[in-house]
XYZ file of N, CA and C in Angstrom:
483
model
N 12.906 2.500 -31.094
C 12.475 3.847 -30.686
C 13.570 4.844 -31.076
N 13.171 5.949 -31.658
C 14.151 6.941 -32.075
C 14.573 7.789 -30.891
N 15.701 8.459 -31.023
C 16.199 9.321 -29.953
C 15.194 10.425 -29.640
N 14.581 10.995 -30.658
C 13.594 12.061 -30.450
C 12.418 11.521 -29.629
N 11.881 10.368 -30.030
C 10.765 9.778 -29.296
C 11.157 9.462 -27.861
N 12.371 8.926 -27.688
C 12.843 8.584 -26.346
C 12.906 9.823 -25.451
N 13.458 10.895 -25.975
C 13.609 12.117 -25.189
C 12.273 12.793 -24.914
N 11.282 12.542 -25.734
C 9.981 13.185 -25.570
C 8.986 12.358 -24.761
N 9.378 11.187 -24.333
C 8.455 10.363 -23.550
C 8.127 11.053 -22.237
N 6.869 10.983 -21.887
C 6.399 11.609 -20.662
C 6.249 10.560 -19.579
N 6.753 10.872 -18.405
C 6.559 9.996 -17.260
C 5.578 10.668 -16.310
N 4.721 9.841 -15.713
C 3.769 10.353 -14.730
C 3.782 9.448 -13.508
N 3.325 9.990 -12.393
C 3.204 9.197 -11.181
C 1.795 8.642 -11.091
N 1.707 7.356 -10.750
C 0.420 6.694 -10.567
C 0.430 5.969 -9.224
N -0.741 5.674 -8.707
C -0.844 4.905 -7.471
C -0.319 3.503 -7.751
N 0.667 3.068 -6.958
C 1.213 1.714 -7.070
C 0.544 0.791 -6.064
N 0.417 1.289 -4.833
C -0.121 0.487 -3.739
C -0.966 1.371 -2.841
N -2.008 0.763 -2.263
C -2.863 1.530 -1.362
C -3.432 0.599 -0.299
N -3.292 1.007 0.954
C -3.936 0.327 2.071
C -5.037 1.281 2.510
N -6.269 0.894 2.247
C -7.395 1.817 2.388
C -8.094 1.657 3.735
N -8.086 2.722 4.512
C -8.821 2.803 5.780
C -8.392 1.738 6.791
N -7.170 1.888 7.278
C -6.649 0.988 8.300
C -6.546 1.755 9.620
N -6.731 1.064 10.723
C -6.725 1.701 12.045
C -5.302 1.815 12.588
N -4.967 3.001 13.092
C -3.670 3.237 13.733
C -3.669 2.543 15.089
N -2.625 1.741 15.327
C -2.527 1.023 16.602
C -1.581 1.705 17.583
N -0.797 2.687 17.093
C 0.109 3.379 18.001
C 0.771 4.576 17.355
N 1.311 5.427 18.204
C 2.067 6.609 17.770
C 3.234 6.764 18.738
N 4.460 6.646 18.216
C 5.664 6.650 19.055
C 6.540 7.844 18.697
N 6.343 8.930 19.405
C 7.067 10.172 19.134
C 8.577 10.015 19.286
N 9.033 9.144 20.160
C 10.458 9.012 20.454
C 11.209 8.059 19.532
N 10.541 7.472 18.557
C 11.197 6.607 17.590
C 11.787 7.481 16.495
N 12.763 6.979 15.763
C 13.495 7.762 14.764
C 12.581 8.376 13.706
N 11.620 7.652 13.231
C 10.724 8.155 12.191
C 10.100 7.011 11.431
N 9.151 7.281 10.567
C 8.543 6.293 9.687
C 7.166 5.836 10.139
N 6.650 4.823 9.422
C 5.422 4.142 9.814
C 5.732 2.648 9.850
N 5.421 2.016 10.957
C 5.600 0.575 11.103
C 4.306 -0.094 10.651
N 4.431 -1.019 9.689
C 3.268 -1.692 9.103
C 3.463 -3.204 9.219
N 2.418 -3.889 9.663
C 2.410 -5.350 9.741
C 3.002 -5.930 8.447
N 3.964 -6.851 8.585
C 4.643 -7.426 7.423
C 3.682 -8.101 6.442
N 2.645 -8.759 6.941
C 1.668 -9.394 6.047
C 0.943 -8.351 5.208
N 0.671 -7.218 5.791
C 0.004 -6.138 5.070
C 0.945 -5.514 4.041
N 2.239 -5.381 4.386
C 3.224 -4.905 3.406
C 3.275 -5.840 2.203
N 3.339 -7.135 2.467
C 3.406 -8.108 1.378
C 2.169 -8.017 0.485
N 1.007 -7.972 1.095
C -0.245 -7.944 0.328
C -0.380 -6.688 -0.515
N 0.143 -5.575 -0.015
C 0.004 -4.302 -0.725
C 1.185 -3.999 -1.646
N 2.193 -4.880 -1.654
C 3.377 -4.693 -2.498
C 4.156 -3.427 -2.133
N 4.178 -3.090 -0.858
C 5.005 -1.990 -0.358
C 6.229 -2.621 0.295
N 7.411 -2.090 0.004
C 8.625 -2.653 0.580
C 9.168 -1.751 1.686
N 9.966 -2.358 2.549
C 10.570 -1.603 3.645
C 11.450 -0.495 3.073
N 11.298 0.694 3.608
C 12.055 1.850 3.144
C 11.363 2.640 2.048
N 10.278 2.127 1.506
C 9.567 2.815 0.425
C 8.851 4.058 0.956
N 8.911 5.126 0.184
C 8.206 6.364 0.529
C 6.705 6.137 0.412
N 5.965 6.560 1.429
C 4.510 6.437 1.418
C 3.876 7.764 1.822
N 2.695 8.000 1.283
C 1.881 9.140 1.701
C 0.839 8.622 2.675
N 0.575 9.403 3.710
C -0.415 9.053 4.713
C -1.517 10.101 4.668
N -2.766 9.639 4.642
C -3.918 10.526 4.706
C -4.712 10.120 5.946
N -4.867 11.043 6.880
C -5.598 10.758 8.109
C -7.063 11.142 7.901
N -7.942 10.139 7.931
C -9.371 10.361 7.713
C -9.966 11.199 8.856
N -9.460 11.024 10.081
C -10.042 11.697 11.245
C -9.787 13.194 11.287
N -8.583 13.632 10.868
C -8.278 15.060 11.004
C -7.855 15.744 9.699
N -7.812 15.001 8.601
C -7.475 15.601 7.312
C -5.991 15.789 7.053
N -5.124 15.421 7.985
C -3.676 15.566 7.781
C -3.216 14.706 6.615
N -2.273 15.244 5.835
C -1.622 14.517 4.749
C -0.131 14.739 4.903
N 0.644 13.645 4.893
C 2.092 13.776 5.032
C 2.782 12.565 4.431
N 4.112 12.649 4.298
C 4.899 11.564 3.729
C 5.892 11.051 4.752
N 6.189 9.770 4.650
C 7.199 9.132 5.482
C 7.669 7.899 4.724
N 8.280 6.948 5.410
C 8.701 5.716 4.755
C 8.256 4.524 5.591
N 8.089 3.391 4.924
C 7.569 2.192 5.581
C 8.687 1.379 6.229
N 8.396 0.845 7.417
C 9.270 -0.160 8.019
C 8.412 -1.361 8.410
N 9.060 -2.507 8.431
C 8.372 -3.771 8.646
C 8.038 -3.976 10.114
N 6.758 -4.276 10.367
C 6.316 -4.649 11.700
C 6.160 -6.155 11.793
N 5.917 -6.644 12.977
C 5.755 -8.084 13.189
C 4.587 -8.618 12.355
N 4.842 -9.730 11.658
C 3.825 -10.339 10.795
C 2.600 -10.746 11.616
N 1.428 -10.413 11.078
C 0.126 -10.747 11.667
C -0.124 -10.115 13.034
N 0.634 -9.071 13.359
C 0.435 -8.377 14.634
C -0.634 -7.297 14.537
N -0.937 -6.857 13.319
C -1.881 -5.765 13.122
C -1.265 -4.393 13.342
N 0.042 -4.338 13.487
C 0.728 -3.078 13.804
C 0.613 -2.049 12.686
N 0.132 -0.872 13.057
C 0.170 0.323 12.210
C 0.557 1.451 13.176
N 1.857 1.734 13.251
C 2.359 2.711 14.216
C 3.106 3.830 13.500
N 2.699 5.072 13.765
C 3.405 6.233 13.241
C 4.499 6.598 14.224
N 5.703 6.840 13.701
C 6.876 7.068 14.535
C 7.477 8.453 14.307
N 8.201 8.948 15.320
C 8.886 10.224 15.200
C 7.904 11.368 15.018
N 8.297 12.405 14.260
C 7.434 13.579 14.090
C 6.047 13.252 13.544
N 5.936 12.199 12.730
C 4.631 11.815 12.175
C 3.647 11.418 13.267
N 4.167 11.017 14.429
C 3.302 10.619 15.546
C 2.444 11.786 16.033
N 2.864 13.008 15.757
C 2.081 14.182 16.156
C 0.855 14.395 15.259
N 0.824 13.715 14.122
C -0.251 13.930 13.148
C -1.373 12.897 13.241
N -1.217 11.922 14.144
C -2.230 10.874 14.318
C -2.424 10.578 15.795
N -3.518 9.909 16.078
C -3.764 9.371 17.409
C -4.131 7.909 17.251
N -3.880 7.136 18.282
C -4.279 5.731 18.281
C -5.767 5.661 17.935
N -6.135 4.710 17.119
C -7.495 4.451 16.642
C -7.943 5.361 15.497
N -7.110 6.319 15.067
C -7.441 7.074 13.858
C -7.483 6.113 12.674
N -8.236 6.456 11.655
C -8.298 5.684 10.417
C -7.478 6.433 9.368
N -6.540 5.709 8.740
C -5.672 6.334 7.737
C -5.701 5.552 6.431
N -5.215 6.206 5.384
C -4.972 5.575 4.090
C -3.479 5.692 3.833
N -2.860 4.598 3.425
C -1.428 4.566 3.124
C -1.295 4.351 1.617
N -0.562 5.238 0.941
C -0.460 5.194 -0.517
C 1.003 5.270 -0.934
N 1.400 4.441 -1.901
C 2.713 4.598 -2.530
C 2.495 4.798 -4.029
N 3.467 5.401 -4.672
C 3.347 5.764 -6.076
C 4.496 5.174 -6.879
N 4.277 5.033 -8.178
C 5.321 4.599 -9.104
C 5.379 5.606 -10.245
N 6.564 5.806 -10.794
C 6.738 6.674 -11.948
C 6.831 5.784 -13.180
N 5.920 5.988 -14.115
C 5.841 5.155 -15.313
C 5.782 6.016 -16.561
N 6.148 5.393 -17.679
C 5.943 6.050 -18.955
C 4.435 6.207 -19.157
N 4.031 7.272 -19.812
C 2.625 7.584 -19.980
C 1.828 6.411 -20.546
N 2.318 5.789 -21.598
C 1.585 4.682 -22.227
C 1.504 3.480 -21.290
N 2.577 3.184 -20.581
C 2.562 2.076 -19.626
C 1.578 2.353 -18.487
N 1.508 3.601 -18.066
C 0.614 3.984 -16.970
C -0.850 3.744 -17.309
N -1.193 3.810 -18.580
C -2.581 3.607 -18.993
C -3.090 2.202 -18.665
N -2.190 1.229 -18.622
C -2.615 -0.151 -18.378
C -2.137 -0.691 -17.030
N -1.402 0.108 -16.284
C -0.888 -0.353 -14.993
C -2.035 -0.587 -14.009
N -1.939 -1.648 -13.234
C -2.955 -1.995 -12.249
C -2.338 -2.001 -10.855
N -2.801 -1.172 -9.943
C -2.210 -1.083 -8.598
C -2.650 -2.222 -7.682
N -1.929 -2.379 -6.578
C -2.315 -3.283 -5.499
C -3.101 -2.446 -4.494
N -4.332 -2.838 -4.220
C -5.162 -2.084 -3.275
C -5.685 -3.056 -2.229
N -5.467 -2.720 -0.958
C -5.858 -3.584 0.155
C -6.915 -2.877 0.985
N -7.969 -3.611 1.330
C -9.041 -3.095 2.178
C -9.079 -3.915 3.466
N -8.385 -3.493 4.524
C -8.510 -4.217 5.794
C -9.962 -4.118 6.268
N -10.476 -5.177 6.856
C -11.866 -5.166 7.297
C -11.958 -4.805 8.771
N -13.056 -4.169 9.158
C -13.243 -3.772 10.558
C -13.174 -4.951 11.502
N -13.688 -6.091 11.067
C -13.731 -7.245 11.954
C -12.364 -7.880 12.169
N -11.406 -7.581 11.306
C -10.083 -8.188 11.463
C -9.057 -7.247 12.071
N -9.397 -5.983 12.234
C -8.464 -5.051 12.867
C -8.487 -5.333 14.367
N -7.409 -5.413 15.110
C -6.073 -5.046 14.656
C -5.260 -6.179 14.054
N -5.794 -7.382 13.924
C -4.942 -8.501 13.515
C -4.777 -8.644 12.005
N -5.629 -8.036 11.217
C -5.483 -7.945 9.759
C -5.306 -9.280 9.057
N -5.790 -10.353 9.625
C -5.637 -11.638 8.954
C -6.881 -12.473 9.181
N -7.736 -12.684 8.215
C -7.557 -12.288 6.817
C -8.026 -10.857 6.550
N -7.510 -10.249 5.495
C -8.011 -8.959 5.048
C -8.260 -9.034 3.552
N -9.061 -8.123 3.071
C -9.427 -8.140 1.662
C -8.332 -7.520 0.822
N -8.014 -8.154 -0.267
C -7.016 -7.628 -1.192
C -7.660 -7.494 -2.563
N -7.565 -6.309 -3.100
C -8.053 -6.049 -4.443
C -6.812 -6.055 -5.322
N -6.581 -7.117 -6.044
C -5.364 -7.180 -6.839
C -5.711 -7.066 -8.317
N -4.881 -6.367 -8.999
C -5.029 -6.208 -10.439
C -3.632 -6.263 -11.031
N -3.208 -7.464 -11.411
C -1.853 -7.656 -11.891
C -1.850 -8.053 -13.358
N -0.793 -7.706 -14.045
C -0.713 -8.095 -15.440
C 0.545 -8.871 -15.775
N 1.367 -9.200 -14.817
C 2.534 -10.045 -15.056
C 2.307 -11.364 -14.332
N 2.202 -12.449 -15.088
C 1.837 -13.760 -14.550
C 2.763 -14.191 -13.407
N 4.078 -14.032 -13.556
C 5.025 -14.460 -12.524
C 4.788 -13.687 -11.223
N 4.595 -12.378 -11.327
C 4.334 -11.548 -10.157
C 3.010 -11.941 -9.518
N 2.009 -12.194 -10.351
C 0.694 -12.587 -9.847
C 0.796 -13.901 -9.086
N 1.496 -14.884 -9.646
C 1.644 -16.174 -8.974
C 2.341 -16.019 -7.631
N 3.383 -15.180 -7.570
C 4.106 -14.952 -6.316
C 3.186 -14.313 -5.282
N 2.453 -13.274 -5.674
C 1.559 -12.602 -4.740
C 0.460 -13.547 -4.250
N -0.108 -14.314 -5.153
C -1.163 -15.239 -4.760
C -0.656 -16.289 -3.778
N 0.576 -16.756 -3.958
C 1.121 -17.746 -3.023
C 1.340 -17.121 -1.644
N 1.764 -15.857 -1.599
C 1.930 -15.155 -0.313
C 0.573 -14.998 0.362
N -0.425 -14.575 -0.396
C -1.746 -14.350 0.170
C -2.353 -15.639 0.700
N -2.238 -16.710 -0.070
C -2.798 -17.996 0.361
C -2.076 -18.513 1.608
N -0.764 -18.309 1.681
C 0.022 -18.784 2.822
C -0.346 -18.048 4.103
N -0.863 -16.830 3.981
C -1.220 -16.060 5.171
C -2.730 -15.986 5.372
N -3.486 -16.835 4.661
C -4.938 -16.932 4.854
C -5.658 -15.609 4.585
N -5.288 -14.962 3.508
C -5.880 -13.676 3.146
C -6.930 -13.901 2.057
N -8.079 -13.300 2.223
C -9.130 -13.401 1.212
C -8.684 -12.651 -0.041
N -8.863 -13.280 -1.188
C -8.380 -12.714 -2.449
C -9.561 -12.444 -3.359
N -9.612 -11.233 -3.916
C -10.675 -10.846 -4.816
C -10.069 -10.223 -6.050
N -10.506 -10.632 -7.219
C -10.014 -10.012 -8.438
C -10.816 -8.749 -8.722
N -10.367 -7.972 -9.672
C -11.062 -6.733 -10.016
C -12.496 -7.011 -10.451
N -12.756 -8.139 -11.098
C -14.118 -8.472 -11.542
C -15.037 -8.748 -10.377
N -14.525 -9.333 -9.294
C -15.358 -9.687 -8.143
C -15.719 -8.479 -7.285
N -14.993 -7.368 -7.422
C -15.238 -6.205 -6.565
C -16.010 -5.097 -7.259
N -16.508 -5.340 -8.439
C -17.258 -4.293 -9.160
C -18.570 -4.011 -8.488
């Protein structure tokens, strides 16, 4: 790649991970801040502790950003902490989204991790539906082993069309 091409490359933000329509289990105004997410759900959605996430509240239309912290595995915990607790109520339905910055050409083929918790499994979230679209075999094998170990239903992009 030439220096000119390198300097002219465009980076864009794309959805990396999404937990679609999950129920809030708590709001703790007196905690330092963040959103506490069940560890199994973090693993399935490929969101790491400390990662910046956007929250969209389906019930009231609020949109805000915070960071993820790990909750007890298989507890079903989805708790908004600190000032973010004012933007949700227990039992609200939210969407949790994280983004990645990629080169434009790479972004065209990038496949996000998208998780659909089911109504029947909330608040325990095990098993929950995972829509995975991966293109790196090693990463795919690791994610699949995590999902199988936690009894999570796995669906490929072809099965969810």
